[in-house]
Short mmCIF file of C-alpha atoms and ligand atoms in Angstrom, two decimals:
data_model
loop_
_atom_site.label_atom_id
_atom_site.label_comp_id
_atom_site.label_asym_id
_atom_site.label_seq_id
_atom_site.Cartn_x
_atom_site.Cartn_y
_atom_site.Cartn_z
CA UNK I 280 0.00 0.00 0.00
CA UNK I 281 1.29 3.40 -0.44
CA UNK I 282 1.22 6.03 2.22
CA UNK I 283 1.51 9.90 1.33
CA UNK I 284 4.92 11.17 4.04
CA UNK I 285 3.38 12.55 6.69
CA UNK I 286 4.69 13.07 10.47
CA UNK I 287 2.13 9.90 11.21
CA UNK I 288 3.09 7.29 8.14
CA UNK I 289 6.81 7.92 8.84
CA UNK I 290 6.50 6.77 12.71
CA UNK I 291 4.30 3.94 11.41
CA UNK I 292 7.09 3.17 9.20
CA UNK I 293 9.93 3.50 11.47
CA UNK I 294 7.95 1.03 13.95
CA UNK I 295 8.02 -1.12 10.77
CA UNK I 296 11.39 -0.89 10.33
CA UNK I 297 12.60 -1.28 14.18
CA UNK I 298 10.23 -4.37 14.17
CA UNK I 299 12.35 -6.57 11.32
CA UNK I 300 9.59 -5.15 8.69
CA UNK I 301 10.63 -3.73 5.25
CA UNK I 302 9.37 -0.33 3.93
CA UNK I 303 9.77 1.50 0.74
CA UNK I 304 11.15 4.39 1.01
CA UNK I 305 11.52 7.65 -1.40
CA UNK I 306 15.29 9.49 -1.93
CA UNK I 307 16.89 11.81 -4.14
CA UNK I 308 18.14 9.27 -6.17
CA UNK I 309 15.62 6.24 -6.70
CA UNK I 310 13.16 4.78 -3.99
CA UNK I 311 14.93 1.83 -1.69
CA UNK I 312 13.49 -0.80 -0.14
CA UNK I 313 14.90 -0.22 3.47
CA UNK I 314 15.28 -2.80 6.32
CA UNK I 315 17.17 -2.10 9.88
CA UNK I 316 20.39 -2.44 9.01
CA UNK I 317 21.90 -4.09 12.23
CA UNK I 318 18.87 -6.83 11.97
CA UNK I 319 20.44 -9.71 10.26
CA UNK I 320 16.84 -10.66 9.91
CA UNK I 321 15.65 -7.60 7.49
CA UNK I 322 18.77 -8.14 5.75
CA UNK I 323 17.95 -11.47 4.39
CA UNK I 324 14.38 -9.96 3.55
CA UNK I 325 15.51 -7.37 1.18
CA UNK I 326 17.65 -9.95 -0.72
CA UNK I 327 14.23 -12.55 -0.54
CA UNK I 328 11.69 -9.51 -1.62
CA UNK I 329 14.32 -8.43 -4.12
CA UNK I 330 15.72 -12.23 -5.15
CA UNK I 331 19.04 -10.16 -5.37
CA UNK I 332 21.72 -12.83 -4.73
CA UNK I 333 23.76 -12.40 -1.49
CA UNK I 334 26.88 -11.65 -3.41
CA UNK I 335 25.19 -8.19 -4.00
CA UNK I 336 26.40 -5.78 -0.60
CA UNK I 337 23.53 -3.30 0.39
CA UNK I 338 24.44 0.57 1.01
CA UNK I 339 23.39 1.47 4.58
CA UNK I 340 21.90 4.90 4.78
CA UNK I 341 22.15 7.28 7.46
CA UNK I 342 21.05 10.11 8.22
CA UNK I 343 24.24 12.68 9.80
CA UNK I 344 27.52 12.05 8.98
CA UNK I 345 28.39 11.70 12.66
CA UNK I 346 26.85 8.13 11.96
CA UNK I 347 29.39 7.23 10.04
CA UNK I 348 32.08 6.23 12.95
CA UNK I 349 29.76 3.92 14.19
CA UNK I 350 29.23 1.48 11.23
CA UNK I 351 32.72 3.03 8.87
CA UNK I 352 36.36 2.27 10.80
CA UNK I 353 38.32 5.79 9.03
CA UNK I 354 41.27 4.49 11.25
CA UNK I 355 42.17 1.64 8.95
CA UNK I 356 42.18 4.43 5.88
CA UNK I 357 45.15 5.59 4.40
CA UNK I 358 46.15 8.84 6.04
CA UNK I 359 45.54 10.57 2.34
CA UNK I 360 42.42 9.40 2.04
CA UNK I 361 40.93 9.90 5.38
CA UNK I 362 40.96 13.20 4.55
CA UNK I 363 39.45 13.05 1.26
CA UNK I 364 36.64 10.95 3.01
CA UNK I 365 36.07 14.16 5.32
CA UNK I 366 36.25 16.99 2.62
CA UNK I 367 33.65 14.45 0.33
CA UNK I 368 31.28 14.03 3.31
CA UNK I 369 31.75 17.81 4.19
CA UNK I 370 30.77 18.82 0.63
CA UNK I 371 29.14 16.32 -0.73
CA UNK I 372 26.70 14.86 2.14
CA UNK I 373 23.61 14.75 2.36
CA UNK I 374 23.35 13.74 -1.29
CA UNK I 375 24.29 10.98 -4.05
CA UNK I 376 27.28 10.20 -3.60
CA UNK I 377 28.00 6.93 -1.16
CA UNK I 378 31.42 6.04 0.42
CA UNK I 379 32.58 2.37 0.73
CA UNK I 380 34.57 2.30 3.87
CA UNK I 381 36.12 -0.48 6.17
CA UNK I 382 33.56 -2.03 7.86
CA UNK I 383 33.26 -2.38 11.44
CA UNK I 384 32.22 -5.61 13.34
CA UNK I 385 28.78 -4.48 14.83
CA UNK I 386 27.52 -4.05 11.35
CA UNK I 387 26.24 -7.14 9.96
CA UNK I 388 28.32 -9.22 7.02
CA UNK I 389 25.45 -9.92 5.47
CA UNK I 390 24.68 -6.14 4.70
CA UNK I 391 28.50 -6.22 3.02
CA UNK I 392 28.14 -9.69 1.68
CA UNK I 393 30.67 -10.73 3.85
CA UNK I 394 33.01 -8.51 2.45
CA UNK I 395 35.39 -6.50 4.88
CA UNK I 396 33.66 -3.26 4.02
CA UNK I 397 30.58 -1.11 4.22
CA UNK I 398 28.52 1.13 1.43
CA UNK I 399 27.37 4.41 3.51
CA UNK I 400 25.35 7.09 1.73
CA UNK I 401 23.34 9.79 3.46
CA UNK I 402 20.75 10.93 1.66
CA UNK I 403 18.99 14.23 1.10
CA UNK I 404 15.46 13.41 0.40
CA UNK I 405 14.10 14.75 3.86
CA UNK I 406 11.29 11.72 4.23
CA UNK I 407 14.41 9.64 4.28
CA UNK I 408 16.25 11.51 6.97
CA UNK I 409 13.39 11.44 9.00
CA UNK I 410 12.69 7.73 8.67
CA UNK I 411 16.17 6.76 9.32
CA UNK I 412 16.56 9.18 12.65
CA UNK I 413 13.09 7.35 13.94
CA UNK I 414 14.35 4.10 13.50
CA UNK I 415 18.05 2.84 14.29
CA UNK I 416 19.52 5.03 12.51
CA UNK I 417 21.23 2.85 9.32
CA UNK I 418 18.84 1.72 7.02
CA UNK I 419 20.04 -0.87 4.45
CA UNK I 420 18.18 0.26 1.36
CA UNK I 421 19.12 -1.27 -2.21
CA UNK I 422 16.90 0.27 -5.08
CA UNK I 423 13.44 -0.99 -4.56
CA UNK I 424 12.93 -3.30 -7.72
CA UNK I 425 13.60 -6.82 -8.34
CA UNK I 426 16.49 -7.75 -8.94
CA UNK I 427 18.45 -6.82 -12.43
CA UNK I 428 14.92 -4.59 -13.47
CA UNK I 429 14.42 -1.13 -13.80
CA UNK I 430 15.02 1.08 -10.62
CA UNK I 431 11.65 2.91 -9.57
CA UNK I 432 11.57 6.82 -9.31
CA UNK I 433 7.97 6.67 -8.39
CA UNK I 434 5.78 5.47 -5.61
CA UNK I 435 3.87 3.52 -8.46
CA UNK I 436 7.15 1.74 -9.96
CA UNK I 437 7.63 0.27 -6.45
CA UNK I 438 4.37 -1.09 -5.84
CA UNK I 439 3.44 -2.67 -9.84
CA UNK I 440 7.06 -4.63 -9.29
CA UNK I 441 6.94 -5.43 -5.27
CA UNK I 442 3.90 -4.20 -3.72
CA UNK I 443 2.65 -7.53 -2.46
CA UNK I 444 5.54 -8.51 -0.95
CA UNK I 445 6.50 -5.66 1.69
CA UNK I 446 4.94 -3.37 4.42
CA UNK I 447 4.42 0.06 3.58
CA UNK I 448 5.83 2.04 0.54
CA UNK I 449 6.20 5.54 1.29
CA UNK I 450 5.06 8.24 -1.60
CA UNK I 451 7.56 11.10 -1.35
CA UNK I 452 6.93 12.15 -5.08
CA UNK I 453 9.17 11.87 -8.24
CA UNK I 454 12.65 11.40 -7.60
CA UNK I 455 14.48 14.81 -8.40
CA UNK I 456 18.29 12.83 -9.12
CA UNK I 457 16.64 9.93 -11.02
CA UNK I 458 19.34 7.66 -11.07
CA UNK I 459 21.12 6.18 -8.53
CA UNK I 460 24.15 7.54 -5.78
CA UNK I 461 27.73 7.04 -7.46
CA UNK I 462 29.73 4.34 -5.09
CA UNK I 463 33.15 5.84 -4.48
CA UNK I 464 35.83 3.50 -3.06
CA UNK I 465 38.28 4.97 -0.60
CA UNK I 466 39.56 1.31 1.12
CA UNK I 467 42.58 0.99 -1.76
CA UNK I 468 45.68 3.20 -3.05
CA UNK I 469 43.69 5.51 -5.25
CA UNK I 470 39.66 6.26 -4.65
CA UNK I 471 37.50 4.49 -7.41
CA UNK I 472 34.26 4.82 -8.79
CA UNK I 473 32.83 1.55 -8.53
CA UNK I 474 29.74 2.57 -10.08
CA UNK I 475 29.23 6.12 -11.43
CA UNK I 476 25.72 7.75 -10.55
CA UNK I 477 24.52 11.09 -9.31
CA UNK I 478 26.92 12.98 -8.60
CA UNK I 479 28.96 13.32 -12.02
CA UNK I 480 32.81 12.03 -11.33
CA UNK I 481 33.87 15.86 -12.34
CA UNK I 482 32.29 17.31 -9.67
CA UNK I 483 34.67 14.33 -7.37
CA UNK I 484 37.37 15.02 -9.27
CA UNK I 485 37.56 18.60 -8.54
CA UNK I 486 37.58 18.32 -4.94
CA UNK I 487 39.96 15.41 -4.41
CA UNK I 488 41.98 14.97 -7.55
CA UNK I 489 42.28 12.26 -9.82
CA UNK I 490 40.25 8.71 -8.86
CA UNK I 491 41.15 5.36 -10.64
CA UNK I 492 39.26 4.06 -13.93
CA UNK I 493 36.07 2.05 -12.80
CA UNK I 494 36.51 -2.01 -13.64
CA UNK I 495 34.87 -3.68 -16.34
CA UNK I 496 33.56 -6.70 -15.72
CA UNK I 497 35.49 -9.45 -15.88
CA UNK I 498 38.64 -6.91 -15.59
CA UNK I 499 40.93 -7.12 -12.55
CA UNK I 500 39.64 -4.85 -9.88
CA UNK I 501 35.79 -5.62 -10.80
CA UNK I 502 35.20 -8.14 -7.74
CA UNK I 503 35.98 -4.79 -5.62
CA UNK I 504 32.27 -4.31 -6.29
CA UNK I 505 30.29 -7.54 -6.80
CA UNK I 506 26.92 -6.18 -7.89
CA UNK I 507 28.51 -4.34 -11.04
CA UNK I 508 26.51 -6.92 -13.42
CA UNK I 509 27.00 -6.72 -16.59
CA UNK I 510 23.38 -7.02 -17.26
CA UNK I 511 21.07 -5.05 -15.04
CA UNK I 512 18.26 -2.10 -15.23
CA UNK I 513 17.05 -3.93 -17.85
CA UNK I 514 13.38 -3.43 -19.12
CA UNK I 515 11.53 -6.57 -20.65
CA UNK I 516 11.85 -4.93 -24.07
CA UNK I 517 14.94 -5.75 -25.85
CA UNK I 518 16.87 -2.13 -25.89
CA UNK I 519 19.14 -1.95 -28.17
CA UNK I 520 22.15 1.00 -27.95
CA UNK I 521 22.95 3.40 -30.60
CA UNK I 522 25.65 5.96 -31.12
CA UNK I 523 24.19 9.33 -32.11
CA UNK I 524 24.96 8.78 -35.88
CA UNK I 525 23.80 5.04 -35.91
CA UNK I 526 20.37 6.16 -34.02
CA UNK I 527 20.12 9.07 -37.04
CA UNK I 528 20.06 6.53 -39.79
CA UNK I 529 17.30 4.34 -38.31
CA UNK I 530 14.37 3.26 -40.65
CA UNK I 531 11.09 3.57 -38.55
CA UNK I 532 9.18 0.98 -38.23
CA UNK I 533 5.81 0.93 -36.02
CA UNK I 534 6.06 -2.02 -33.60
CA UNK I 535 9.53 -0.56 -32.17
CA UNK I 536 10.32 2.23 -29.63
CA UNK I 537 12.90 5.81 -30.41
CA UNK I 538 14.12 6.93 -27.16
CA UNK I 539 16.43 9.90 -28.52
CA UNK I 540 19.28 11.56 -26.16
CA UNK I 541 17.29 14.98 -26.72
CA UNK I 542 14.85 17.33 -28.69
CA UNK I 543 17.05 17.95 -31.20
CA UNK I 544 18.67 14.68 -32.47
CA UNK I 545 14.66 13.15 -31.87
CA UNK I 546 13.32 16.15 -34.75
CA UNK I 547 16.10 16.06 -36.99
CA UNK I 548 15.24 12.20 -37.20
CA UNK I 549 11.60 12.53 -38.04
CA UNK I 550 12.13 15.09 -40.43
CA UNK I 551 14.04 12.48 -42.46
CA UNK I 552 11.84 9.16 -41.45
CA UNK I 553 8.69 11.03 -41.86
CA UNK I 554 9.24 14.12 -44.57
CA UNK I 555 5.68 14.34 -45.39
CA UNK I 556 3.70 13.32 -42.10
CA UNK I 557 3.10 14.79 -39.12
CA UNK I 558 4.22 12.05 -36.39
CA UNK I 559 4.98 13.25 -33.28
CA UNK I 560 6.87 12.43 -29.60
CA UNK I 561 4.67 10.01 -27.52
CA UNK I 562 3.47 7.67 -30.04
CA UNK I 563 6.57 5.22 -29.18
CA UNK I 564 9.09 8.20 -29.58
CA UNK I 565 10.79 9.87 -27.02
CA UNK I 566 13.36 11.93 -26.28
CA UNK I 567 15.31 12.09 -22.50
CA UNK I 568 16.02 15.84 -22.21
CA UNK I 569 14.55 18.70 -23.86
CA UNK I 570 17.78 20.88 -24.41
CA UNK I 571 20.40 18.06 -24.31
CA UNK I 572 20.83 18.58 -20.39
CA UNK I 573 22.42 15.20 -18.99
CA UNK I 574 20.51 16.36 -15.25
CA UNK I 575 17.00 16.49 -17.03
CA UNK I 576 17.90 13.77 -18.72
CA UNK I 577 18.83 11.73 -15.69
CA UNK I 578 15.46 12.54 -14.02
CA UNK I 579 13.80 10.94 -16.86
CA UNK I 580 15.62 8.20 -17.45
CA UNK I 581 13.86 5.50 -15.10
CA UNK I 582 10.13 6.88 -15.79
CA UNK I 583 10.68 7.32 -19.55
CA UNK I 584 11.58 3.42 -19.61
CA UNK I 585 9.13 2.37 -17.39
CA UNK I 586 6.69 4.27 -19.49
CA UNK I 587 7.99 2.51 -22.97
CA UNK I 588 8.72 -0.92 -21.30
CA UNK I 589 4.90 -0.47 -21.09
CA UNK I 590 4.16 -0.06 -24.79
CA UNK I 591 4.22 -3.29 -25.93
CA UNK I 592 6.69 -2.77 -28.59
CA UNK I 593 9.27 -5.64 -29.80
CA UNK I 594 12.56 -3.36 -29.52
CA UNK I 595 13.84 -0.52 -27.91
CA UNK I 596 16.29 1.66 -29.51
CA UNK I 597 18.21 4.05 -27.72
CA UNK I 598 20.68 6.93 -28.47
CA UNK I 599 23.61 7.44 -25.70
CA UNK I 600 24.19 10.30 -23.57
CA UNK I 601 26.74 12.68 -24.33
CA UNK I 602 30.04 10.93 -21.96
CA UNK I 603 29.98 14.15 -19.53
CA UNK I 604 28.39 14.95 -16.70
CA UNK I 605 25.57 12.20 -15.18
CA UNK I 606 25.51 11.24 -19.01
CA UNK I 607 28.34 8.48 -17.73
CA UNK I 608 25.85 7.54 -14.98
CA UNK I 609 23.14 7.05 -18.28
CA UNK I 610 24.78 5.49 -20.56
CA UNK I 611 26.31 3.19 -17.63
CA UNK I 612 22.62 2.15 -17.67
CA UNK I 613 22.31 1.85 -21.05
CA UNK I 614 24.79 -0.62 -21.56
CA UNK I 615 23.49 -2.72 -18.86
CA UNK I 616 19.98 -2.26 -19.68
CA UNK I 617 21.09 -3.40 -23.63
CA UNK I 618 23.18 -6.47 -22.17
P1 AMP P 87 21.85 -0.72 -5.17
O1 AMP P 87 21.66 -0.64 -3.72
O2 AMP P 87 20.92 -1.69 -5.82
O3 AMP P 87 21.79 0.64 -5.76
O4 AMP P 87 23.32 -1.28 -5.42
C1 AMP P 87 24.34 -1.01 -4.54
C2 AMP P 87 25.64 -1.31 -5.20
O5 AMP P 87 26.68 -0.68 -4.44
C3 AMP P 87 26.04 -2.78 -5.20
O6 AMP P 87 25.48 -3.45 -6.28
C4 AMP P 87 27.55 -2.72 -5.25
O7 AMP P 87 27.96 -2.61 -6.60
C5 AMP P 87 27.85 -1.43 -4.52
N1 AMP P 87 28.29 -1.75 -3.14
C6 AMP P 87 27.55 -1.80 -2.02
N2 AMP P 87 28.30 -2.14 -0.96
C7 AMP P 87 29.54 -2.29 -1.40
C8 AMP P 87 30.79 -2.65 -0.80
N3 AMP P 87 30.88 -2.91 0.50
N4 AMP P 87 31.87 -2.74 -1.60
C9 AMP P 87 31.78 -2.48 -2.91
N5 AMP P 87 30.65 -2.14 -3.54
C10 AMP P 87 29.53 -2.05 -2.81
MG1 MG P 88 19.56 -1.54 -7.79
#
């Protein structure tokens, strides 16, 4: 069932929550399915509700960065990057950017998938805050979809995909990031992106300095983060990715979906498919952004495929995002989504 946030449904929820009970809940960056995160018990839930395999660690939310001694040992960080870990929580938190940290022993393996660290992200969304500071203050809280599907950015996503299956989903409204934190790793030499996301590895870059290239899969360095799959967010549709020039030259045909990077690139196309007719955006054509911004276009991302995964259509073609900005943290999805 889904509950508007209100002072009432969030103290319902958090009683939920300290009680071994799951609840969806709404954030910045894509609604989580959250479970107390030192109940070993609401752990294995989330990876049951979810069928997520247990090789898959869970980012524990909090909500103030003081949290983060109690759950993160800095003490075992390299000097160097102890301090980046307080300038990136200083200017960074609350918000999308999560921090995988050695892990102390109160915190349950299973949230870390028995590995010897812990995922900590502190979100902005302010339903969120208050939810986690009624309850124990960590919430485990993986994107609130089954596993390897789309993440949901709206009340309803959660509740068509898992809605039988947990306690309460909280409606906090659209998701204003859209897609979800980027996982930072500060545990080796050199801080990594493990998995870029909503805050665009620039804006990391700027503060810190340089971070190491993410891992492919199957490259040395990608069982630092076990959940990269190389298939995930994927709708039912086939999607199929296109460079910009590839997605241009694309006959039309009816019983396929056009999701286009932006306005632009989507007109330029049906003035050549269509030179005579008068077909427009919304008939199994889209485009992500309407002036080629990679933030608008990241707020749409999850809703727009939703929305066509819902068409009925046999394919789904799709343009990538330009490489800066959160267009990395698209076309990341992309390529997953298309795997
Ligand atoms: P989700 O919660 O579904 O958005 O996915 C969280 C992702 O964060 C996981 O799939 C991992 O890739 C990454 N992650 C979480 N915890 C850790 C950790 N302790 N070490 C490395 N990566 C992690
Ligand atoms: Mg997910």
């Amino acid at each position: 069932m889904i509950y508007r946030v209100d002072e009432d449904t969030l103290r319902k929820a958090a009683e939920l929550l300290c009680a071994g009970e799951l609840v969806a809940v709404p954030t910045e960056t894509v609604y989580g399915l959250g479970g107390d995160a030192f109940n070993a018990g609401a752990l294995a839930k989330i990876f049951d509700v979810k069928k997520r395999p247990r090789f898959d660690p869970l980012i524990v939310h909090i909500a103030e960065t003081g949290t983060l001694e109690r759950l993160g040992d800095l003490s075992l960080l390299e000097k160097a990057n102890r301090e980046k870990a307080a300038l990136l929580t200083g200017r960074f938190w609350p918000g999308p950017l999560t921090l995988v940290l050695p892990r102390r022993p109160e915190v349950p393996a299973l949230v870390s998938s028995g590995l010897p660290t812990v995922a900590l992200r502190f979100p902005s969304h302010p339903a969120a805050q208050k939810l986690i500071s009624y309850s124990t203050g960590a919430v485990a809280a993986p994107s609130a979809n089954s596993f390897g599907r789309l993440s949901p950015t709206r009340p309803e996503h959660v509740e068509a995909d898992l809605g039988g299956s947990i306690a309460m989903i909280l409606d906090g409204g659209p998701c204003r990031i859209g897609v979800e934190s980027t996982v930072l790793d500060l545990t080796g030499e050199l801080p990594r992106i493990l998995r870029p996301g909503g805050l665009p590895r620039e804006e990391i870059e700027a503060l810190i300095g340089k971070t190491a290239q993410t891992p492919r899969e199957g490259e040395q360095g990608a069982r630092l983060s076990p959940g990269m799959l190389k298939s995930h967010y994927a709708p039912r549709t086939t999607l199929i990715l296109h460079s910009g020039k590839e997605m241009a030259e694309l006959p039309f045909r009816q019983n396929e979906a056009y999701l286009f990077f932006d306005r632009t690139s989507m007109e330029s196309w049906l003035a050549g498919v269509f030179p005579a007719q008068n077909l427009r955006a919304g008939e199994g054509i889209f485009y992500l952004s309407e002036n080629g911004d990679t933030v608008e276009a990241a707020g749409r991302f999850f809703g727009i495929l939703h929305h066509v995964d819902g068409l009925g259509k046999t394919r789904i073609h799709a343009e990538e995002a330009p490489p800066e900005g959160l267009g990395a943290a698209i076309n990341d999805r992309l390529i997953r989504a298309a795997a």
